[in-house]
Every structure is written in C-alpha cells, then in structure tokens.
PDB file of C-alpha atoms in Angstrom:
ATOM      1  CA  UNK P 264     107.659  74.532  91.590  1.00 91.00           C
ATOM      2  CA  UNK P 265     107.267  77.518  93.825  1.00 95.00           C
ATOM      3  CA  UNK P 266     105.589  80.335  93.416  1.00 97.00           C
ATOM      4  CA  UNK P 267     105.163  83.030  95.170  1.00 98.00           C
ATOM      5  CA  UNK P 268     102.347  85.946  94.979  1.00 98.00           C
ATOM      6  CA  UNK P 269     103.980  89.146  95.100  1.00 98.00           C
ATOM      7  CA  UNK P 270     100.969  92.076  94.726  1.00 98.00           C
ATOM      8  CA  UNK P 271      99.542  93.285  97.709  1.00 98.00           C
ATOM      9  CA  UNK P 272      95.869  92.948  98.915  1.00 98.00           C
ATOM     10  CA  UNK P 273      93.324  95.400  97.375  1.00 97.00           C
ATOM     11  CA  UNK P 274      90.689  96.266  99.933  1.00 96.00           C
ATOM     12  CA  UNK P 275      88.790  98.847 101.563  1.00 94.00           C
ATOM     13  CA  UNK P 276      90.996 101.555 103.336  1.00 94.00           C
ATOM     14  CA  UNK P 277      94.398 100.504 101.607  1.00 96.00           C
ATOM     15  CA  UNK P 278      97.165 102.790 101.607  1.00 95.00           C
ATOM     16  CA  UNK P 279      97.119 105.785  99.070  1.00 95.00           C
ATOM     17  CA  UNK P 280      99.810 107.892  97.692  1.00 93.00           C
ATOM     18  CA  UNK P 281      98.219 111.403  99.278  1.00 88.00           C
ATOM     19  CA  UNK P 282      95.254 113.219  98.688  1.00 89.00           C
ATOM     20  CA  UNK P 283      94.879 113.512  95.485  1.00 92.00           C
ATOM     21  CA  UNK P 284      94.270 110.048  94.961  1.00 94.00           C
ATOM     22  CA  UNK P 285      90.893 108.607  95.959  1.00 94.00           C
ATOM     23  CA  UNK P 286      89.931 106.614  98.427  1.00 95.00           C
ATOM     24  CA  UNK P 287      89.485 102.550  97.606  1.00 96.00           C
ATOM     25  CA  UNK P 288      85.511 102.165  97.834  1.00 94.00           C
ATOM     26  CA  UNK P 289      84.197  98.776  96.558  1.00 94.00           C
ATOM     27  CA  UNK P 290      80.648  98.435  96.963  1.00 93.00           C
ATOM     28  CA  UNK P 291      78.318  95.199  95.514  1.00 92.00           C
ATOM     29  CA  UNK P 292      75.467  95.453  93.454  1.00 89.00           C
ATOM     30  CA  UNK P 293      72.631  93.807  92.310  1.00 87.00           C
ATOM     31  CA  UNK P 294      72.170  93.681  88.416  1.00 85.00           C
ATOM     32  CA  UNK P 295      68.745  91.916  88.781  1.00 81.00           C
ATOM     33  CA  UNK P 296      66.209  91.077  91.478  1.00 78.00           C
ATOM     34  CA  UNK P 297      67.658  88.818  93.810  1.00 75.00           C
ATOM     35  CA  UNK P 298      70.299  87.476  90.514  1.00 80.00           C
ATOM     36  CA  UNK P 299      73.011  88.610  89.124  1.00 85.00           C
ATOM     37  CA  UNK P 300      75.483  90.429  91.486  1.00 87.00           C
ATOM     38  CA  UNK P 301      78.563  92.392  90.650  1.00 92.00           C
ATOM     39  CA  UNK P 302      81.175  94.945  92.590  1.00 93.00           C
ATOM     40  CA  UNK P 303      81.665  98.274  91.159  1.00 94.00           C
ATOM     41  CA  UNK P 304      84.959 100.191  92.487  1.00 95.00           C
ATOM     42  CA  UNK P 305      85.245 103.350  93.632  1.00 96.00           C
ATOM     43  CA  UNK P 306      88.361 104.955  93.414  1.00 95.00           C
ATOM     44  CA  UNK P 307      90.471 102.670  91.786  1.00 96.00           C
ATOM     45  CA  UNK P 308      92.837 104.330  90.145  1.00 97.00           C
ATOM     46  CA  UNK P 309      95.932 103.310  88.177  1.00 97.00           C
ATOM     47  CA  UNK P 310      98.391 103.380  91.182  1.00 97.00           C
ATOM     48  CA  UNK P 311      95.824 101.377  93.662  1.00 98.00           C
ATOM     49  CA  UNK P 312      97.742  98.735  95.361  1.00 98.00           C
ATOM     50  CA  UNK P 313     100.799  96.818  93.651  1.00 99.00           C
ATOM     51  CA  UNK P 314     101.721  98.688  90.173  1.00 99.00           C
ATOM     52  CA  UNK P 315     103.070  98.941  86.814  1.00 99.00           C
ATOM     53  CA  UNK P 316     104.375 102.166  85.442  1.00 98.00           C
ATOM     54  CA  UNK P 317     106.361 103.538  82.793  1.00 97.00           C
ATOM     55  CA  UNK P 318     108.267 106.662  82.765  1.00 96.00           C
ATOM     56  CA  UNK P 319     105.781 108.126  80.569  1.00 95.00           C
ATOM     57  CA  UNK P 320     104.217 108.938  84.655  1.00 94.00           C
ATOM     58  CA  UNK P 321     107.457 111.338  85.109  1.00 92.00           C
ATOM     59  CA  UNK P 322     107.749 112.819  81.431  1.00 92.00           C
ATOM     60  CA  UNK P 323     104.226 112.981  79.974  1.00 93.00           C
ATOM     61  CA  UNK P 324     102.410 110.935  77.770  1.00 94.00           C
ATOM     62  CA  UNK P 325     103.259 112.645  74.441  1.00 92.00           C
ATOM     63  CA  UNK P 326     106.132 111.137  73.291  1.00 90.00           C
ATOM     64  CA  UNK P 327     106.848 108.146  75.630  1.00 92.00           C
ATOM     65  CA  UNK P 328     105.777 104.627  75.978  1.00 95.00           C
ATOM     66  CA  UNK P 329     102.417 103.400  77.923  1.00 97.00           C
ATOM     67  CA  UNK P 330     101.543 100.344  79.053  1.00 98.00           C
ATOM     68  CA  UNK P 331      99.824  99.438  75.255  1.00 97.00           C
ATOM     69  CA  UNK P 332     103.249  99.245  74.034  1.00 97.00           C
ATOM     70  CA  UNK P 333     104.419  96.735  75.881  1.00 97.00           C
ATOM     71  CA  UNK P 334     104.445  94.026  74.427  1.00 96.00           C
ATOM     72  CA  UNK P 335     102.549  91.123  76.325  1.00 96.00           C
ATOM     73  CA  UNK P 336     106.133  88.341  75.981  1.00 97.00           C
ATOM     74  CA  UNK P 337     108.218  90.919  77.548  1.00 96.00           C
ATOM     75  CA  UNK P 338     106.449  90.939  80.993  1.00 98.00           C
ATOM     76  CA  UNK P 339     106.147  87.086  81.364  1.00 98.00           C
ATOM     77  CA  UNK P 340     108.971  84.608  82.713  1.00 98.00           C
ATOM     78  CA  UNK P 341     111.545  87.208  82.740  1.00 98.00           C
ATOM     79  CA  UNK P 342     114.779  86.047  84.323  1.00 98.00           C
ATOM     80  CA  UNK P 343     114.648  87.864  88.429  1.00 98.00           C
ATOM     81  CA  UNK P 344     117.371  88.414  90.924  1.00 98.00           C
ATOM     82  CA  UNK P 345     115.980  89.008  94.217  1.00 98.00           C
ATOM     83  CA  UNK P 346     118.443  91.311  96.678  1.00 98.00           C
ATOM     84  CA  UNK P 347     117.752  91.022 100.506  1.00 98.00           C
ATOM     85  CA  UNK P 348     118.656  94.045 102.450  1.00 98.00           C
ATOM     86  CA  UNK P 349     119.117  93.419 106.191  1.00 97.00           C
ATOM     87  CA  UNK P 350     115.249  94.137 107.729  1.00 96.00           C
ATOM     88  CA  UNK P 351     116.726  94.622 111.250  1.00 95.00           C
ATOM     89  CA  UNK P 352     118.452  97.998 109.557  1.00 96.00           C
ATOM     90  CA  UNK P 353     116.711  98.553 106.001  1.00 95.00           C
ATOM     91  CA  UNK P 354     113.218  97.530 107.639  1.00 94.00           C
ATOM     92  CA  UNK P 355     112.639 100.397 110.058  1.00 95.00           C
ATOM     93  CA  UNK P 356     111.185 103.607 109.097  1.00 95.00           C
ATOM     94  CA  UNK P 357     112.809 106.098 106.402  1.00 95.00           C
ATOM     95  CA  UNK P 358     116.163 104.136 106.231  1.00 96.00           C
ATOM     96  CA  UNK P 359     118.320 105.135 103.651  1.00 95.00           C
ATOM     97  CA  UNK P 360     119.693 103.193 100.930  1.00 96.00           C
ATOM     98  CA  UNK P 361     122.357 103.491  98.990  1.00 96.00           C
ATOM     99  CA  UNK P 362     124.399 102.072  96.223  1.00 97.00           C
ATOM    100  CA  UNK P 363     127.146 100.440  98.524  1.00 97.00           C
ATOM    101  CA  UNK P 364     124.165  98.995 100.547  1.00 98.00           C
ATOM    102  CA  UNK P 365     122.592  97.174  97.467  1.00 98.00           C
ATOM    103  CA  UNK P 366     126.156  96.062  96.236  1.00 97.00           C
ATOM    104  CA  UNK P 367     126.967  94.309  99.657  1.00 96.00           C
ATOM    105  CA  UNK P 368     123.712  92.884 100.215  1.00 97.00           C
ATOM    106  CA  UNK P 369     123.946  91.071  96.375  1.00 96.00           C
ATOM    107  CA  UNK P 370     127.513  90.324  97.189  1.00 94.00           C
ATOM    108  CA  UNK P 371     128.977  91.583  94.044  1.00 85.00           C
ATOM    109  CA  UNK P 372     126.954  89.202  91.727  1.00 89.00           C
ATOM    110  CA  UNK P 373     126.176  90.440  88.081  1.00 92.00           C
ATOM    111  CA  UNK P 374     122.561  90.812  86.867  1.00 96.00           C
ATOM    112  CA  UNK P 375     122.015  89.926  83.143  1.00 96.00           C
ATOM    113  CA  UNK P 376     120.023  92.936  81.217  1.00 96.00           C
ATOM    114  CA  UNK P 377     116.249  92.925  80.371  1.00 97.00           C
ATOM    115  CA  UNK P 378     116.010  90.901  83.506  1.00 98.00           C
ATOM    116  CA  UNK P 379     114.452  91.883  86.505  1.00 98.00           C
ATOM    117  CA  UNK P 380     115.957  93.353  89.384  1.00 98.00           C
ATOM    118  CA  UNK P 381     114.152  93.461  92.896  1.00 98.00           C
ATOM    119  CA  UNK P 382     115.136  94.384  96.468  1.00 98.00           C
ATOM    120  CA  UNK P 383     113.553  93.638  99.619  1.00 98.00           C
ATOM    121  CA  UNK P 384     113.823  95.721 102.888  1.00 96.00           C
ATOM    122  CA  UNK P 385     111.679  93.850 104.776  1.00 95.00           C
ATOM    123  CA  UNK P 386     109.103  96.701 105.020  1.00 96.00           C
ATOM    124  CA  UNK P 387     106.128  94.625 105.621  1.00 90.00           C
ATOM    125  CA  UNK P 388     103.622  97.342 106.258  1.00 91.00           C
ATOM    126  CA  UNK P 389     101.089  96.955 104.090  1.00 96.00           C
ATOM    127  CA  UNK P 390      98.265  97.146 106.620  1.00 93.00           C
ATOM    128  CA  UNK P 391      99.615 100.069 108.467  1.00 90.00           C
ATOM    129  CA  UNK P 392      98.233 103.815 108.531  1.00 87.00           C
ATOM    130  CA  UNK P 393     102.215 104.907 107.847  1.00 92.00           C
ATOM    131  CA  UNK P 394     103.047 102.387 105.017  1.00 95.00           C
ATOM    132  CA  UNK P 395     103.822 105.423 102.247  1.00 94.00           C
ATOM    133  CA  UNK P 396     105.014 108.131 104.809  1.00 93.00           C
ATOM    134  CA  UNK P 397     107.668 106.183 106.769  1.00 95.00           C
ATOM    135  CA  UNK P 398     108.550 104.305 103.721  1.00 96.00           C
ATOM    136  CA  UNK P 399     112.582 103.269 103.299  1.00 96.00           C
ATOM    137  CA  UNK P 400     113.643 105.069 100.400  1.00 96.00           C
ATOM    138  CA  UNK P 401     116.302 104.722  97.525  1.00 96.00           C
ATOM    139  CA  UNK P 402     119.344 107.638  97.613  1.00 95.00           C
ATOM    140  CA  UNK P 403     120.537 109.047  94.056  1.00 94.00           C
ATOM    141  CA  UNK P 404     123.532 106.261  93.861  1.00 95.00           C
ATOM    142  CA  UNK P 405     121.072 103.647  95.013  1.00 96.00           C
ATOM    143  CA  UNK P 406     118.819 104.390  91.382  1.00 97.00           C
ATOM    144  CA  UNK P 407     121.829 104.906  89.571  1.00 97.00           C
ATOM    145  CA  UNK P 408     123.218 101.305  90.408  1.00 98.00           C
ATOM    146  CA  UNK P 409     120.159  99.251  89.924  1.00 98.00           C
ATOM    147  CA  UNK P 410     119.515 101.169  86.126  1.00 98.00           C
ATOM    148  CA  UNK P 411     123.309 100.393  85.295  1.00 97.00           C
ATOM    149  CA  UNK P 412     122.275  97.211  84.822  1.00 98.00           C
ATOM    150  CA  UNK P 413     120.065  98.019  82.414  1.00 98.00           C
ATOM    151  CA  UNK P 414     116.983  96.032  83.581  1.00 98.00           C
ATOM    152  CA  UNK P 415     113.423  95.447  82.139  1.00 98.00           C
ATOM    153  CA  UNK P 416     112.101  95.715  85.482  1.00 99.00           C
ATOM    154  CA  UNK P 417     113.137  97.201  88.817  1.00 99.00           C
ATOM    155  CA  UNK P 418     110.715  96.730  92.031  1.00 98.00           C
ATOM    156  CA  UNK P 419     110.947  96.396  95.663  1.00 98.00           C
ATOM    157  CA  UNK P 420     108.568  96.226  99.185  1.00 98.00           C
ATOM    158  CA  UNK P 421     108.820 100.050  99.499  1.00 97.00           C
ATOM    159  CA  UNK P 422     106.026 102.371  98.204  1.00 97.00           C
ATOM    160  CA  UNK P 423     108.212 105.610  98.398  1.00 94.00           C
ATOM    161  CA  UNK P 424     111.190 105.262  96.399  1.00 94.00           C
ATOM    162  CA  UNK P 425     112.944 108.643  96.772  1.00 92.00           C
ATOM    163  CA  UNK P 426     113.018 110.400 100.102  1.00 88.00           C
ATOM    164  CA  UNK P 427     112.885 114.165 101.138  1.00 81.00           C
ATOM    165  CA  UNK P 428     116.421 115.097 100.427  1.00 77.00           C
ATOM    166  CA  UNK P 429     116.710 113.200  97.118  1.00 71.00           C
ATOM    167  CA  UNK P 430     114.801 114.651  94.825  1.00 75.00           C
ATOM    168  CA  UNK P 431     115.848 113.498  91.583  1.00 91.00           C
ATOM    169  CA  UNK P 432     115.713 109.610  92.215  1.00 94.00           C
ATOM    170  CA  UNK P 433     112.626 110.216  89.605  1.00 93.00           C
ATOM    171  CA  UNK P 434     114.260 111.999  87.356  1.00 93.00           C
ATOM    172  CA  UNK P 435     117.322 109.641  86.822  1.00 94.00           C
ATOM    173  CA  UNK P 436     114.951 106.838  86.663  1.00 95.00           C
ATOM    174  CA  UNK P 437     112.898 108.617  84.023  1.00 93.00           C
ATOM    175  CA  UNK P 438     116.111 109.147  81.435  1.00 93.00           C
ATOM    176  CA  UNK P 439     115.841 104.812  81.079  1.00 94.00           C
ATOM    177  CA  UNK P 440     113.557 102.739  79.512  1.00 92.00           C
ATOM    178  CA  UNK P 441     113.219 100.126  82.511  1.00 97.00           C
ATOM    179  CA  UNK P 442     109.470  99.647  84.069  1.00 98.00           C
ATOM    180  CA  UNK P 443     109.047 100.307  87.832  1.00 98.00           C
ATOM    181  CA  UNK P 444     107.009  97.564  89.443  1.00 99.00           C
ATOM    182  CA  UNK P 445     106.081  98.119  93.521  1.00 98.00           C
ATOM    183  CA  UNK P 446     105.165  98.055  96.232  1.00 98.00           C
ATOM    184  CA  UNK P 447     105.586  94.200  96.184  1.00 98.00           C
ATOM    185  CA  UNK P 448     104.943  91.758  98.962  1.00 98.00           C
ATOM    186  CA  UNK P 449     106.655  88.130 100.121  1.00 97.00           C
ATOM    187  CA  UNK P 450     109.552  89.081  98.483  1.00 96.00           C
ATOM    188  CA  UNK P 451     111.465  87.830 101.676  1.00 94.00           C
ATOM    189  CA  UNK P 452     110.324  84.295 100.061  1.00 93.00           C
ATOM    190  CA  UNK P 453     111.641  84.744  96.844  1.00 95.00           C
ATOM    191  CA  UNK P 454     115.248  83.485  95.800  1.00 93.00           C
ATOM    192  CA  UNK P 455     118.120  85.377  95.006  1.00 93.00           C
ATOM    193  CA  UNK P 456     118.579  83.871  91.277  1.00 93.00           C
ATOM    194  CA  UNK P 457     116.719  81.655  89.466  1.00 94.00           C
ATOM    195  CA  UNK P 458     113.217  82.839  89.948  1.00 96.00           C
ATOM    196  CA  UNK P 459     111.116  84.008  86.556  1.00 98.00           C
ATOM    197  CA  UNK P 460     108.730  87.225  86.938  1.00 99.00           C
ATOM    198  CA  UNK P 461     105.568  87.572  85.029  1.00 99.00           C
ATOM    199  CA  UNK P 462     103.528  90.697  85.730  1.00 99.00           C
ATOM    200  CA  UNK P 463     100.293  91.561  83.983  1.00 98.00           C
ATOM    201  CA  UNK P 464      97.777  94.177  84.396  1.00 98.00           C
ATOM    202  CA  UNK P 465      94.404  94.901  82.595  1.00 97.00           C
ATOM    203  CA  UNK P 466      94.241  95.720  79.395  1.00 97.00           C
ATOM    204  CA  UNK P 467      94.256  99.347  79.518  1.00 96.00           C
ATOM    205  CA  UNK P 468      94.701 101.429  76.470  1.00 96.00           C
ATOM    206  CA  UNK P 469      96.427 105.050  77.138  1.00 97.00           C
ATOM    207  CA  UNK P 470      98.098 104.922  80.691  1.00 97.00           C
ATOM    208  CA  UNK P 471     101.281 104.735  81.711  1.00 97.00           C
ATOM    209  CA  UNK P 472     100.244 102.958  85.166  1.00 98.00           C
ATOM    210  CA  UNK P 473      98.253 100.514  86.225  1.00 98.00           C
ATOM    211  CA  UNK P 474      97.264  97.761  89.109  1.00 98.00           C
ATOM    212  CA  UNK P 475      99.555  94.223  88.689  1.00 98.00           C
ATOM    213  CA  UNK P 476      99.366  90.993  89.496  1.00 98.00           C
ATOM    214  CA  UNK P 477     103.254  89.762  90.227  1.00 99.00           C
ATOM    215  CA  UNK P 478     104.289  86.349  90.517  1.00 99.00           C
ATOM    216  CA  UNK P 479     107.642  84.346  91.018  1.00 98.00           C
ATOM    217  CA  UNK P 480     108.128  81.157  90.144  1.00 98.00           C
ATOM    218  CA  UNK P 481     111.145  79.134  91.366  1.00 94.00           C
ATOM    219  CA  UNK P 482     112.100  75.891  91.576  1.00 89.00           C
ATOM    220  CA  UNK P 483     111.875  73.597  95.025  1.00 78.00           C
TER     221      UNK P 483
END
C-alpha cells in the first residue's frame, strides 16, 4: 500500500495568509532543571500550514457547523479522485482556472458524492516568500463545477483559491455543505481514482478551522 503525506511542513517562517495572522514562533522549554522539555507555539493559529475549514469561516459561527460536528467516520477513508492540471500552464504564477480546464484535465470522468475531490496545479511553493500572493486561483465556474458534485471534501496545492477579479468564489462555496481542505502537498503522487483520504485535526471545540494532517492511501 501507498501512502502518501499530503500536509505541508510546519516550521519557523512558513507562509501566512497576511498580516493579521501571526507569525509561526516555536520556541523549546524546559519544564524542570535539566528534565523534562517541551515546545510551546507561538502563533499558531487555526489556518497555520495545511487546513480544515468549514463554511462556518465565510458565514459566522452562529448558526453553521464547526469542526465539533463533524463527525470523526466522515473524515477517514473517504473515497478521493485526484485531478492533475498541466504544471507547465496551471503551475506558474496567478494562472487561472476554470471549469472547462478541470473538466478536460479529469477527462469527463464522474465523481461519486461525499467523496473527495482534489486538484493539483503543480504549485510546489511551499518554501517560497510568494507561495499565497502568486497563488493559481479557482474562477467562479471552476467552484461551481467541483461543488456540483456534491463532495465531502474539496482541496488542492493552491493556498489562494479565488483571485482578484473573482470575488465570490467564497461565497458560492459557502451556500454548500462540503469542507475545504488546502494547501496540500505531493498531490502530483497521488492517483487519479482509487485513493482513500483521511484527514484529522486536533480536537478543538468551537472553530470552524484548524491545522490537518492529510493522507492518501492507494494501492501499489
């Protein structure tokens, strides 16, 4: 069996989605003399690194579903289609994508519901100063295809999922009850069907986002 890691690497100065989010600061301590050590984390906050939200982060928590009411069997072994955009065109800064582009690239193949749903554009950035800002990003036909299939999760290799002339990517995405999973990583490794996505993240009470470890598993 295969399986493949797909959450980023948390570590000092990783990416962050502007300034209002704080820097990543781990620093070790020393519970007792010369025993006992321990990291604490400074600003680790509930988008830090790979993530699971719901859309309770676009339409407030009153109301709409956090992470606490998932429950734990829906986010493990779920069924996953992986869809590989071209890198040589989808991988270079701010490309556009579209619903025509995602169609083509899964070559007209059906996706079952509550399943996941994941595209990769080759935007293997992670490291770099301009990983959010120059971020491929999804156009309004792009959102609207991947939700008609009504999937538990959607996810992908880009951080910055609607770009400056599409600003209600969020807002269509927020009117379903799918979970948004990104920015992912060696999903250029993962195959196109047959692979089963488990995600978990700590055991948070009230929050609608929080760090993830993904993993696919596929057969050899």
């Amino acid at each position: 069996m295969r399986v493949i890691d797909l959450s980023g690497k948390i570590k000092k100065g990783i990416w962050l989605y502007g300034d209002v989010y704080p820097e990543f600061h781990p620093r070790r301590i020393q519970v007792a003399k010369n025993t006992y050590f321990c990291d604490v984390f400074d600003g680790f906050s509930s988008h830090t690194g790979t993530y699971l939200e719901t859309t309770a982060h676009f339409n407030g928590y009153e109301g709409n579903p956090l992470l606490q009411d998932i429950d734990i069997k829906e986010l493990v072994d779920i069924p996953c289609y992986v869809i590989h955009l071209d890198p040589l065109r989808f991988g270079r800064p701010n490309s556009p994508i579209s619903a025509a582009d995602l169609n083509q690239a899964a070559g007209g193949a059906d996706f079952a519901p509550n399943s996941a749903i994941l595209f990769s554009c080759g935007w293997e950035n992670w490291d770099s100063g301009d990983f959010l800002d120059d971020s491929p990003y999804l156009t309004r036909s792009a959102i609207q295809w991947l939700l008609s299939w009504e999937p538990k999760i959607i996810g992908s290799d880009i951080p910055a999922w609607q770009g400056p002339a599409e600003e209600d990517v969020f807002e269509i995405f927020s009117k379903h009850n799918s979970l948004l999973l990104a920015p992912l990583v060696n999903l250029k490794d993962a195959p196109i069907s047959g692979g089963r996505l488990t995600v978990l993240t700590p055991n948070l009470t009230d929050t609608c986002c929080a760090p993830a470890r993904a993993v696919l598993t596929a057969e050899e």
